[in-house]
Coordinates of C-alpha atoms in Angstrom, one line a residue:
Chain A
M11 CA 8.9 -29.8 19.4
R12 CA 5.3 -28.7 19.2
I13 CA 6.1 -26.1 16.6
F14 CA 8.1 -28.6 14.6
L15 CA 5.4 -31.2 14.6
S16 CA 2.8 -28.6 13.8
G17 CA 5.0 -27.4 10.9
V18 CA 5.2 -30.9 9.5
R19 CA 1.5 -31.4 9.7
K20 CA 0.9 -28.1 7.9
L21 CA 3.4 -28.9 5.2
R22 CA 2.0 -32.4 4.7
R23 CA -1.3 -30.9 3.7
R24 CA 0.0 -28.0 1.7
L25 CA -0.3 -27.9 -2.1
A26 CA 3.1 -26.3 -2.5
T27 CA 4.7 -29.4 -1.0
F28 CA 3.2 -31.6 -3.6
V29 CA 3.8 -29.2 -6.5
T30 CA 7.5 -28.7 -5.6
F31 CA 8.4 -32.4 -5.3
G32 CA 5.9 -33.5 -7.9
L33 CA 7.5 -31.1 -10.4
L34 CA 11.0 -32.3 -9.5
A35 CA 10.1 -35.9 -9.7
G36 CA 8.0 -35.4 -12.9
L37 CA 10.8 -33.7 -14.8
L38 CA 13.3 -36.3 -13.7
V39 CA 11.0 -39.1 -14.9
L40 CA 10.3 -37.3 -18.1
I41 CA 13.9 -36.7 -18.9
L42 CA 15.1 -40.2 -18.0
V43 CA 12.3 -42.1 -19.7
A44 CA 12.4 -39.8 -22.8
T45 CA 16.2 -40.3 -23.0
G46 CA 15.7 -44.1 -22.8
A47 CA 13.1 -44.0 -25.5
T48 CA 15.2 -42.0 -27.9
S49 CA 18.7 -43.3 -27.0
N50 CA 19.1 -44.9 -30.3
A51 CA 18.2 -41.8 -32.3
T52 CA 21.0 -40.3 -34.3
G53 CA 20.2 -36.6 -33.5
G54 CA 23.3 -34.7 -32.1
G55 CA 25.8 -37.1 -33.5
P56 CA 27.5 -40.1 -31.9
G57 CA 28.8 -38.1 -29.0
A58 CA 25.3 -37.1 -27.9
A59 CA 24.0 -40.6 -28.3
A60 CA 26.8 -41.9 -26.1
A61 CA 26.1 -39.2 -23.5
R62 CA 22.4 -40.2 -23.5
R63 CA 23.3 -43.8 -22.9
A64 CA 25.8 -42.9 -20.2
L65 CA 23.0 -41.1 -18.3
L66 CA 21.1 -44.3 -18.0
T67 CA 23.9 -46.7 -17.4
F68 CA 24.2 -48.0 -13.8
P69 CA 25.9 -47.4 -11.5
A70 CA 26.7 -43.9 -12.9
A71 CA 23.0 -43.2 -13.2
Y72 CA 22.9 -42.9 -9.4
D73 CA 25.1 -39.9 -9.6
S74 CA 23.2 -38.4 -12.5
V75 CA 20.0 -38.5 -10.5
V76 CA 21.6 -37.0 -7.4
A77 CA 23.2 -34.2 -9.5
F78 CA 19.9 -33.4 -11.2
I79 CA 18.2 -33.2 -7.8
V80 CA 20.8 -30.8 -6.4
G81 CA 20.6 -28.7 -9.6
L82 CA 16.9 -28.2 -10.2
G83 CA 16.0 -29.3 -6.7
G84 CA 18.0 -26.4 -5.3
L85 CA 16.0 -23.9 -7.3
L86 CA 12.8 -25.5 -6.2
A87 CA 14.0 -25.6 -2.6
V88 CA 14.6 -21.8 -2.7
V89 CA 11.0 -21.3 -3.9
Y90 CA 9.6 -23.7 -1.4
G91 CA 11.5 -22.2 1.6
A92 CA 10.4 -18.7 0.5
A93 CA 6.8 -19.8 0.1
V94 CA 6.6 -21.3 3.5
A95 CA 8.4 -18.5 5.4
G96 CA 6.7 -15.7 3.3
S97 CA 3.2 -17.1 3.9
E98 CA 3.7 -16.8 7.6
W99 CA 3.9 -13.0 7.1
T100 CA 1.5 -12.7 4.1
W101 CA -1.3 -14.7 5.8
G102 CA -0.6 -13.2 9.2
T103 CA -0.2 -16.6 10.9
L104 CA 3.1 -15.6 12.5
K105 CA 1.2 -12.8 14.2
N106 CA -1.2 -15.3 15.7
A107 CA 1.6 -17.3 17.3
I108 CA 3.4 -14.2 18.7
A109 CA 0.2 -12.9 20.2
R110 CA -0.2 -16.2 22.0
G111 CA 3.1 -15.6 23.7
E112 CA 5.2 -18.0 21.5
S113 CA 8.9 -17.3 21.3
R114 CA 9.7 -15.8 17.9
T115 CA 13.0 -17.5 17.6
R116 CA 11.6 -20.9 18.5
Y117 CA 8.8 -20.4 16.0
I118 CA 11.2 -19.6 13.2
V119 CA 13.6 -22.4 14.0
G120 CA 10.8 -24.9 14.5
T121 CA 9.2 -23.9 11.3
F122 CA 12.4 -24.1 9.4
A123 CA 13.2 -27.5 10.9
S124 CA 9.8 -28.7 9.6
V125 CA 10.6 -27.3 6.1
A126 CA 14.0 -29.1 6.2
S127 CA 12.5 -32.4 7.3
V128 CA 9.8 -32.3 4.6
T129 CA 12.4 -31.3 2.0
I130 CA 14.7 -34.2 2.9
I131 CA 11.8 -36.7 2.8
G132 CA 10.7 -35.2 -0.5
L133 CA 14.2 -35.4 -2.0
L134 CA 14.6 -39.1 -0.9
V135 CA 11.3 -40.0 -2.5
T136 CA 12.3 -38.1 -5.6
F137 CA 15.6 -39.9 -5.7
A138 CA 13.8 -43.3 -5.5
I139 CA 11.4 -42.3 -8.3
G140 CA 14.4 -41.0 -10.3
I141 CA 16.2 -44.3 -9.9
G142 CA 13.1 -46.2 -11.0
A143 CA 12.8 -43.9 -14.0
A144 CA 16.5 -44.5 -14.9
Y145 CA 15.9 -48.2 -14.7
V146 CA 12.9 -48.0 -17.0
G147 CA 14.8 -45.7 -19.3
A148 CA 17.7 -48.1 -19.4
N149 CA 15.4 -51.0 -20.3
L150 CA 13.8 -48.9 -23.0
A151 CA 17.2 -48.1 -24.4
G152 CA 18.3 -51.7 -24.2
I153 CA 21.1 -50.9 -21.8
S154 CA 22.1 -53.5 -19.2
T155 CA 21.0 -52.7 -15.7
S156 CA 23.4 -55.1 -14.0
G157 CA 25.3 -52.1 -12.4
V158 CA 22.3 -51.3 -10.3
N159 CA 23.6 -53.5 -7.6
D160 CA 27.2 -52.2 -7.7
A161 CA 28.4 -52.7 -4.2
E162 CA 30.9 -49.9 -4.1
T163 CA 28.4 -47.3 -5.4
L164 CA 25.7 -48.6 -3.0
G165 CA 28.1 -48.4 -0.2
K166 CA 28.8 -44.7 -0.9
L167 CA 25.2 -43.9 -1.6
P168 CA 24.1 -42.9 2.0
E169 CA 26.9 -40.3 2.1
R170 CA 25.9 -39.0 -1.4
L171 CA 22.3 -38.7 -0.4
A172 CA 23.2 -37.0 2.9
R173 CA 25.3 -34.5 1.0
M174 CA 22.5 -34.0 -1.5
A175 CA 19.9 -33.4 1.2
F176 CA 22.2 -31.1 3.1
A177 CA 23.0 -29.0 0.0
V178 CA 19.4 -28.6 -1.0
T179 CA 18.3 -27.9 2.6
E180 CA 20.8 -25.0 2.6
E181 CA 19.2 -23.6 -0.6
G182 CA 15.8 -23.9 1.0
A183 CA 17.1 -22.0 4.0
L184 CA 18.2 -19.2 1.8
G185 CA 14.7 -18.9 0.3
F186 CA 13.4 -19.0 3.8
A187 CA 15.7 -16.2 5.0
I188 CA 15.0 -14.0 1.9
A189 CA 11.2 -14.3 2.4
T190 CA 11.6 -13.5 6.1
L191 CA 13.6 -10.4 5.3
F192 CA 11.1 -9.2 2.8
R193 CA 8.1 -10.3 5.0
S194 CA 6.4 -11.5 1.9
Q195 CA 5.8 -14.8 0.0
L196 CA 5.8 -13.3 -3.4
A197 CA 8.8 -11.0 -2.9
G198 CA 10.6 -13.9 -1.2
I199 CA 10.1 -16.2 -4.2
G200 CA 10.9 -13.5 -6.7
V201 CA 14.1 -12.4 -5.0
G202 CA 15.1 -16.0 -4.2
I203 CA 14.9 -17.0 -7.9
A204 CA 16.7 -13.8 -8.9
A205 CA 19.5 -14.6 -6.4
Y206 CA 19.8 -18.2 -7.8
F207 CA 20.1 -17.2 -11.4
G208 CA 22.1 -14.1 -10.5
E209 CA 24.8 -16.3 -8.9
Q210 CA 24.9 -18.6 -11.9
F211 CA 25.3 -15.6 -14.2
A212 CA 28.0 -14.0 -12.0
G213 CA 29.8 -17.3 -12.0
I214 CA 30.6 -16.8 -15.7
F215 CA 32.8 -13.9 -14.9
L216 CA 33.6 -14.2 -11.2
E217 CA 34.0 -17.9 -10.5
D218 CA 36.6 -17.4 -7.9
I219 CA 34.1 -15.4 -5.9
T220 CA 30.9 -17.2 -6.7
K221 CA 32.4 -20.6 -5.7
W222 CA 32.0 -19.4 -2.1
L223 CA 28.4 -18.3 -2.6
P224 CA 25.6 -20.5 -1.4
F225 CA 24.3 -22.1 -4.6
D226 CA 27.7 -22.9 -6.2
A227 CA 28.9 -24.2 -2.8
A228 CA 25.9 -26.4 -2.6
T229 CA 26.6 -27.9 -6.0
A230 CA 30.3 -28.5 -5.1
V231 CA 29.3 -30.5 -2.0
L232 CA 28.8 -33.5 -4.3
G233 CA 32.2 -33.3 -5.9
N234 CA 31.4 -34.4 -9.4
P235 CA 28.2 -32.8 -10.8
G236 CA 26.4 -34.9 -13.3
E237 CA 26.0 -33.9 -16.9
I238 CA 22.3 -33.6 -16.8
A239 CA 22.1 -31.3 -13.8
G240 CA 20.3 -28.1 -14.4
G241 CA 21.1 -24.6 -13.0
G242 CA 23.7 -24.9 -10.2
G243 CA 24.8 -28.3 -11.5
G244 CA 26.5 -26.8 -14.5
V245 CA 30.2 -27.2 -15.3
Q246 CA 32.3 -25.6 -12.6
V247 CA 35.8 -24.8 -13.3
A248 CA 36.7 -23.4 -9.9
A249 CA 34.4 -25.4 -7.7
L250 CA 35.4 -25.8 -4.0
E251 CA 36.8 -29.1 -2.8
P252 CA 33.7 -31.2 -1.6
N253 CA 34.6 -31.1 2.1
T254 CA 35.4 -27.4 2.0
A255 CA 32.1 -26.9 0.3
L256 CA 30.4 -28.8 3.0
V257 CA 31.7 -26.4 5.6
V258 CA 30.8 -23.4 3.5
V259 CA 27.3 -24.8 3.0
A260 CA 26.9 -25.3 6.7
A261 CA 27.9 -21.7 7.3
W262 CA 25.4 -20.4 4.9
L263 CA 22.7 -22.7 6.3
I264 CA 23.3 -21.6 9.9
G265 CA 23.7 -18.0 8.8
A266 CA 20.3 -18.1 7.0
I267 CA 18.5 -19.5 10.1
V268 CA 20.2 -17.0 12.4
V269 CA 19.4 -14.1 10.1
S270 CA 15.7 -15.3 9.9
A271 CA 15.5 -15.7 13.7
V272 CA 17.2 -12.4 14.6
F273 CA 15.2 -10.4 12.0
T274 CA 11.9 -11.9 13.3
E275 CA 12.9 -11.4 16.9
R276 CA 13.4 -7.7 16.2
A277 CA 10.6 -7.1 13.8
E278 CA 7.6 -4.9 14.4
I279 CA 4.7 -7.0 13.2
T280 CA 2.2 -4.6 11.8
G281 CA 0.6 -6.6 9.0
Chain B
M12 CA -0.7 1.3 39.1
P13 CA -3.6 0.3 41.4
D14 CA -4.6 -3.3 42.1
G15 CA -7.6 -4.9 40.6
L16 CA -6.7 -3.9 37.1
A17 CA -6.7 -6.3 34.2
L18 CA -4.9 -3.9 32.0
A19 CA -3.2 -0.5 32.4
T20 CA -1.0 1.7 30.3
R21 CA 0.8 4.8 31.3
G22 CA 2.3 7.3 28.9
L23 CA 2.3 4.9 26.1
R24 CA 3.9 6.3 23.0
K25 CA 4.4 4.9 19.5
A26 CA 5.4 6.5 16.3
Y27 CA 5.8 5.1 12.8
G28 CA 8.5 7.2 11.3
K29 CA 7.3 10.8 11.6
R30 CA 3.7 9.8 12.3
T31 CA 2.7 9.6 15.9
A32 CA 0.2 6.8 16.4
L33 CA 0.0 6.9 20.2
D34 CA 0.8 10.0 22.2
G35 CA 0.9 9.2 25.9
L36 CA -2.0 6.8 26.2
D37 CA -3.2 6.1 29.7
L38 CA -5.7 3.2 29.9
T39 CA -7.2 1.8 33.1
V40 CA -9.2 -1.4 32.6
P41 CA -10.7 -2.9 35.8
E42 CA -11.0 -6.7 36.1
G43 CA -14.1 -8.5 35.1
V44 CA -15.6 -5.8 32.9
V45 CA -16.3 -5.4 29.2
Y46 CA -14.3 -2.4 28.2
G47 CA -15.2 -0.6 25.0
F48 CA -12.2 1.0 23.4
L49 CA -13.7 3.5 21.0
G50 CA -12.0 5.7 18.4
P51 CA -12.3 6.9 14.9
N52 CA -10.3 5.2 12.1
G53 CA -6.6 6.0 12.6
A54 CA -7.0 7.1 16.2
G55 CA -4.5 4.4 17.5
K56 CA -6.8 1.5 18.4
T57 CA -5.0 -1.2 16.4
T58 CA -1.6 0.2 17.4
T59 CA -2.7 -0.2 21.0
M60 CA -3.8 -3.8 20.3
R61 CA -0.4 -4.6 18.7
L62 CA 1.4 -3.1 21.7
L63 CA -0.7 -5.1 24.2
T64 CA 0.0 -8.3 22.3
G65 CA 3.8 -7.8 21.9
L66 CA 3.6 -7.5 18.1
I67 CA 5.3 -4.1 18.3
H68 CA 7.1 -2.4 21.1
P69 CA 6.4 1.1 22.6
D70 CA 8.8 4.0 22.2
A71 CA 8.0 5.1 25.7
G72 CA 5.6 4.3 28.5
S73 CA 4.6 1.2 30.3
I74 CA 2.1 -1.6 30.0
E75 CA 0.7 -3.7 32.9
L76 CA -1.2 -6.9 32.1
L77 CA -3.1 -8.8 34.8
G78 CA -1.3 -6.8 37.5
R79 CA 2.2 -7.3 36.3
P80 CA 4.5 -5.3 34.0
F81 CA 4.6 -6.4 30.4
A82 CA 7.8 -5.8 28.4
R83 CA 9.6 -7.3 25.5
S84 CA 10.9 -10.2 27.4
D85 CA 7.7 -11.1 29.2
R86 CA 6.0 -13.0 26.4
R87 CA 4.7 -15.7 28.8
R88 CA 2.4 -13.0 30.2
L89 CA 0.4 -13.5 27.0
F90 CA -0.4 -17.1 27.9
D91 CA -3.2 -15.7 30.0
I92 CA -4.4 -13.4 27.3
G93 CA -6.4 -14.2 24.1
A94 CA -6.4 -11.8 21.2
L95 CA -7.9 -11.1 17.9
V96 CA -5.8 -8.4 16.3
E97 CA -7.0 -6.8 13.0
T98 CA -8.4 -9.3 10.5
P99 CA -8.4 -13.0 11.6
A100 CA -5.4 -14.8 10.0
F101 CA -5.5 -18.5 9.1
Y102 CA -3.9 -21.1 6.8
P103 CA -6.5 -21.0 3.9
Y104 CA -5.9 -24.6 2.9
L105 CA -6.5 -26.0 6.4
S106 CA -9.9 -26.6 7.9
G107 CA -11.2 -24.5 10.8
R108 CA -10.5 -27.3 13.2
A109 CA -7.0 -27.9 11.9
N110 CA -6.3 -24.2 12.1
L111 CA -7.3 -24.1 15.8
R112 CA -5.2 -27.2 16.4
E113 CA -2.1 -25.7 14.8
L114 CA -2.7 -22.4 16.6
A115 CA -2.8 -24.3 19.9
S116 CA 0.6 -25.7 19.2
S117 CA 2.0 -22.2 19.9
G118 CA 1.9 -20.4 23.3
A119 CA 0.0 -21.8 26.2
S120 CA -1.3 -25.3 26.0
I121 CA -5.0 -26.1 25.9
T122 CA -7.3 -28.6 27.6
R123 CA -8.5 -31.7 25.8
G124 CA -11.7 -31.2 23.9
R125 CA -11.3 -27.4 24.0
I126 CA -11.3 -27.0 20.2
D127 CA -14.7 -28.8 19.8
E128 CA -16.1 -26.8 22.7
L129 CA -15.1 -23.6 21.0
L130 CA -16.3 -24.6 17.5
E131 CA -19.6 -25.3 19.2
L132 CA -19.6 -22.0 20.9
V133 CA -19.0 -20.0 17.8
G134 CA -21.4 -22.0 15.7
L135 CA -18.8 -23.6 13.3
R136 CA -19.0 -27.2 14.4
D137 CA -20.9 -28.2 11.2
R138 CA -18.3 -26.5 9.0
A139 CA -15.2 -27.4 11.1
T140 CA -13.7 -29.7 8.4
D141 CA -14.2 -27.2 5.5
P142 CA -11.0 -25.4 4.4
V143 CA -10.9 -21.9 5.7
S144 CA -10.6 -20.6 2.1
R145 CA -14.3 -21.5 1.8
Y146 CA -15.4 -19.5 4.8
S147 CA -17.2 -16.2 4.6
L148 CA -15.8 -13.2 6.4
G149 CA -18.2 -13.7 9.3
M150 CA -17.2 -17.3 9.7
K151 CA -13.5 -16.3 9.7
Q152 CA -14.3 -13.7 12.3
R153 CA -16.0 -16.4 14.5
L154 CA -13.1 -18.7 14.0
G155 CA -10.8 -15.8 15.1
I156 CA -12.8 -15.3 18.3
A157 CA -12.5 -19.1 18.9
G158 CA -8.8 -18.8 18.4
A159 CA -8.6 -15.9 20.9
L160 CA -10.5 -18.1 23.5
L161 CA -8.3 -21.2 23.0
S162 CA -6.3 -21.0 26.2
D163 CA -9.3 -19.9 28.3
P164 CA -7.7 -16.5 28.8
K165 CA -8.3 -14.2 31.8
L166 CA -8.1 -11.1 29.5
L167 CA -9.5 -11.1 26.0
L168 CA -8.4 -8.4 23.5
L169 CA -10.7 -8.2 20.5
D170 CA -10.1 -5.8 17.6
E171 CA -13.4 -5.0 15.8
P172 CA -14.9 -8.4 16.6
A173 CA -18.2 -7.6 15.0
N174 CA -16.6 -7.2 11.5
G175 CA -18.4 -9.3 9.0
L176 CA -20.8 -10.8 11.4
D177 CA -24.5 -10.9 10.6
P178 CA -27.1 -9.5 13.0
A179 CA -27.6 -12.9 14.7
G180 CA -23.9 -13.4 14.9
I181 CA -23.5 -10.0 16.5
V182 CA -26.1 -10.8 19.1
A183 CA -24.5 -14.2 19.8
M184 CA -21.1 -12.6 20.1
R185 CA -22.4 -10.0 22.5
D186 CA -24.1 -12.7 24.7
T187 CA -20.8 -14.7 24.7
L188 CA -18.7 -11.7 25.7
R189 CA -21.2 -10.7 28.4
H190 CA -21.1 -14.3 29.7
L191 CA -17.3 -14.3 29.8
A192 CA -17.3 -11.0 31.8
A193 CA -19.9 -12.5 34.1
T194 CA -17.5 -15.4 34.9
G195 CA -14.8 -12.9 35.9
K196 CA -12.9 -12.5 32.7
T197 CA -12.0 -9.1 31.3
V198 CA -13.0 -8.3 27.8
F199 CA -11.3 -5.4 26.0
V200 CA -13.1 -4.6 22.7
S201 CA -11.9 -2.1 20.3
S202 CA -14.5 -0.8 17.9
H203 CA -15.8 2.1 16.0
I204 CA -19.4 0.8 16.0
L205 CA -20.8 2.9 18.8
G206 CA -24.2 1.2 19.1
E207 CA -22.4 -2.1 19.5
V208 CA -20.2 -0.8 22.3
Q209 CA -23.1 1.0 24.0
Q210 CA -25.0 -2.3 24.2
L211 CA -22.0 -4.3 25.3
A212 CA -19.6 -2.3 27.5
D213 CA -19.5 -1.6 31.2
V214 CA -16.6 0.8 30.8
V215 CA -15.7 2.9 27.9
G216 CA -12.5 4.6 26.8
I217 CA -12.5 7.0 23.8
I218 CA -9.2 7.6 22.0
S219 CA -8.6 10.3 19.5
A220 CA -5.3 11.1 17.7
G221 CA -3.4 8.7 19.9
K222 CA -4.7 10.1 23.2
L223 CA -7.4 9.0 25.6
V224 CA -9.9 11.8 25.7
R225 CA -12.5 10.2 28.0
E226 CA -12.7 7.1 30.1
G227 CA -15.3 5.9 32.6
T228 CA -18.3 3.7 33.1
L229 CA -20.8 3.9 30.3
E230 CA -23.4 5.1 32.8
S231 CA -21.3 8.0 34.0
L232 CA -20.3 8.9 30.5
L233 CA -23.8 9.1 29.2
H234 CA -24.8 11.4 32.0
S235 CA -21.7 13.5 32.1
G236 CA -22.6 15.8 29.2
E237 CA -25.0 18.7 29.3
A238 CA -27.7 17.1 27.1
L239 CA -31.3 16.1 27.2
R240 CA -33.0 13.2 25.4
V241 CA -36.5 14.3 24.3
R242 CA -39.2 12.0 23.0
V243 CA -42.1 13.2 21.0
A244 CA -44.6 11.5 18.7
P245 CA -42.6 10.4 15.6
A246 CA -44.8 12.4 13.3
E247 CA -43.9 15.5 15.2
A248 CA -40.2 14.9 15.4
V249 CA -39.3 17.3 12.5
S250 CA -41.4 20.1 14.0
A251 CA -39.9 19.5 17.5
Q252 CA -36.4 19.6 16.0
E253 CA -37.1 23.0 14.6
V254 CA -38.4 24.3 17.9
L255 CA -35.4 22.9 19.8
A256 CA -33.0 24.3 17.2
A257 CA -34.6 27.7 17.7
L258 CA -34.0 27.3 21.4
A259 CA -30.6 25.7 21.6
G260 CA -29.1 26.3 18.2
A261 CA -29.2 24.3 15.1
D262 CA -26.0 22.4 15.8
A263 CA -27.2 21.4 19.3
V264 CA -30.1 19.2 18.1
R265 CA -30.2 15.9 16.3
V266 CA -32.4 12.9 15.8
D267 CA -31.4 10.0 18.0
D268 CA -34.1 7.4 17.0
A269 CA -36.5 8.6 14.4
E270 CA -38.8 5.7 14.6
A271 CA -39.3 6.1 18.3
G272 CA -39.3 9.9 18.1
W273 CA -36.2 10.5 20.3
L274 CA -34.2 13.7 19.8
I275 CA -31.0 14.8 21.5
V276 CA -30.5 18.4 22.4
L277 CA -27.3 19.8 23.9
F278 CA -28.9 21.8 26.7
E279 CA -28.3 22.0 30.4
P280 CA -30.6 19.4 32.1
A281 CA -31.5 22.1 34.7
R282 CA -33.1 24.1 31.9
A283 CA -35.5 21.2 30.9
P284 CA -38.6 23.3 31.7
E285 CA -37.6 25.7 29.0
V286 CA -37.7 22.8 26.6
T287 CA -41.1 21.5 27.7
R288 CA -42.5 25.1 27.5
A289 CA -41.2 25.8 24.0
L290 CA -42.6 22.6 22.7
A291 CA -45.9 22.9 24.5
E292 CA -46.3 26.5 23.0
R293 CA -46.2 24.9 19.6
G294 CA -48.6 22.2 20.5
I295 CA -46.1 19.4 20.8
Y296 CA -46.3 17.4 24.0
L297 CA -43.5 15.3 25.4
A298 CA -43.7 11.5 25.6
G299 CA -40.4 11.3 27.4
L300 CA -37.6 13.4 28.8
E301 CA -34.2 12.2 30.1
A302 CA -31.1 13.9 31.2
G303 CA -28.0 12.6 29.4
S304 CA -26.8 11.9 25.9
D305 CA -26.0 8.9 23.8
L306 CA -22.6 7.5 23.0
E307 CA -22.6 8.8 19.5
S308 CA -23.1 12.4 20.5
I309 CA -20.3 12.1 23.1
F310 CA -18.0 10.4 20.7
L311 CA -18.6 13.1 18.0
E312 CA -18.1 15.8 20.5
L313 CA -14.9 14.4 21.7
T314 CA -13.3 13.2 18.5
G315 CA -15.0 15.0 15.6
D316 CA -12.5 17.9 15.0
T317 CA -9.4 15.9 15.7
T318 CA -10.4 13.1 13.4
A319 CA -11.2 15.4 10.5
S320 CA -7.8 17.0 10.8
H321 CA -5.9 13.6 10.8
E322 CA -7.9 11.6 8.3
G323 CA -9.9 13.9 6.2
T324 CA -13.6 13.4 5.7
F325 CA -15.4 10.4 4.4
V326 CA -17.4 11.8 1.5
G327 CA -19.7 8.8 0.9
F328 CA -20.6 7.0 -2.3
G329 CA -20.3 9.2 -5.3
G330 CA -19.1 12.0 -3.2
A331 CA -15.6 12.0 -4.5
Q332 CA -15.2 13.2 -8.1

């Protein structure tokens, strides 16, 4: 518990935390407000205009925001997880804890738990900001916001948010594991981004395989990715069924933490 | 291993690939002393520190910490040990105080008020709220020493603790470490700064090419060699050096302290009269004569050849073309 609380305190003051979730929220606001401001423009034809309006129409806007967060948020979570885990090696702070007799496994699991907690809080704040931006965008576009109180959607929202948080946390865990394996912040971030886009690219040709891989599975957890989702939120022809995806994501998440812990437990810390 | 030891290693071996870093290291560190662990760069000092703190694991041999065996599964033994290994490591965006607080969340728990006490001790209280990224190397080193002292350890392992410290900081650190030893704690200091160790240590171990080549009290070490310390008027030091070189050989004489006129000559102490006679015949009269050597001479004698063969020679500024 001490390691977890310490991890949260450290992340709360870390610039990377604010940059990661600030960037996610900023882009979301920018897209939604800009879409609202230009919704009546004719560019792209009537189909595009209808799509822009659909993005801001409640209650569907809830799903759009969630899908965007899983898409771009997944990529940012990989970077964030890698930054946190990698810095422990790059800065040598892991060495300090080990030399004080701390359990390596407990340190890794506790640190990851703090990353997951901060990520979940950051995602929920981003979601709230995104909904606010969609509301503003809808008003700018002159779209009715009466659907914002849609009881059925609001009833399902907690589950949607839980799935979103779980999926993005898994992507953060992958970044965490990659940086741990490379013992480096920079290498962890670089390889994490490469793995993310590599999986998206491979999905063009090997969708039956990539649907089992961590980023595609994370996207499939939501069931119906929104149209504005970036990266992993793209169109999926062979996506896993949502509950199957949930199990696959859980397996990747646990696997990433176990790999991180086992590797650290066995590592010779020479840096 | 005998009782009353704070630290002991037997046959400690460690290799990184094909390179052997430690080749059967046997250390014996009594309780309550300042132990100076000396060795040239690459001799195996930091590898030893890493092994003693569980950061790496030995290929062979055993370690005993505070009277009990220390192996991979005995991490809790480190609760009684404080360490500063290599360069001090901190979260750059956190303050010095916050770094100590977060460090204290791992390993052994600390007493209330301990962090403030240590910040005061290492002279960082006024800068305790500044981010560590704004600290100088010396300040980081002092914070690292504070980190090593967090859990009030019985055994303190410090790797090159004087790195980056200014002269006043070095004196303060020396006083602090002496004080800790006086309270019954054992201080194990690895260094290649011989003068520092000579002023600080009670017991010295010299490592070269992964092996311990000499260990003993500083006093016994300084008087173990066949050497004489000769003091003449500083103005006559050069002439005296020539006379002694003619007597004992050019390689056997060197200046120890030019300002004070001290020379060291590798010459059997029993033959001291020959030295006084040779100098007197040239009109140079002794101001002082002592049996024994200094740590630098002993160190160079014990490690010089092996170091050169493992690391090459430091050529100095402008020496490499």
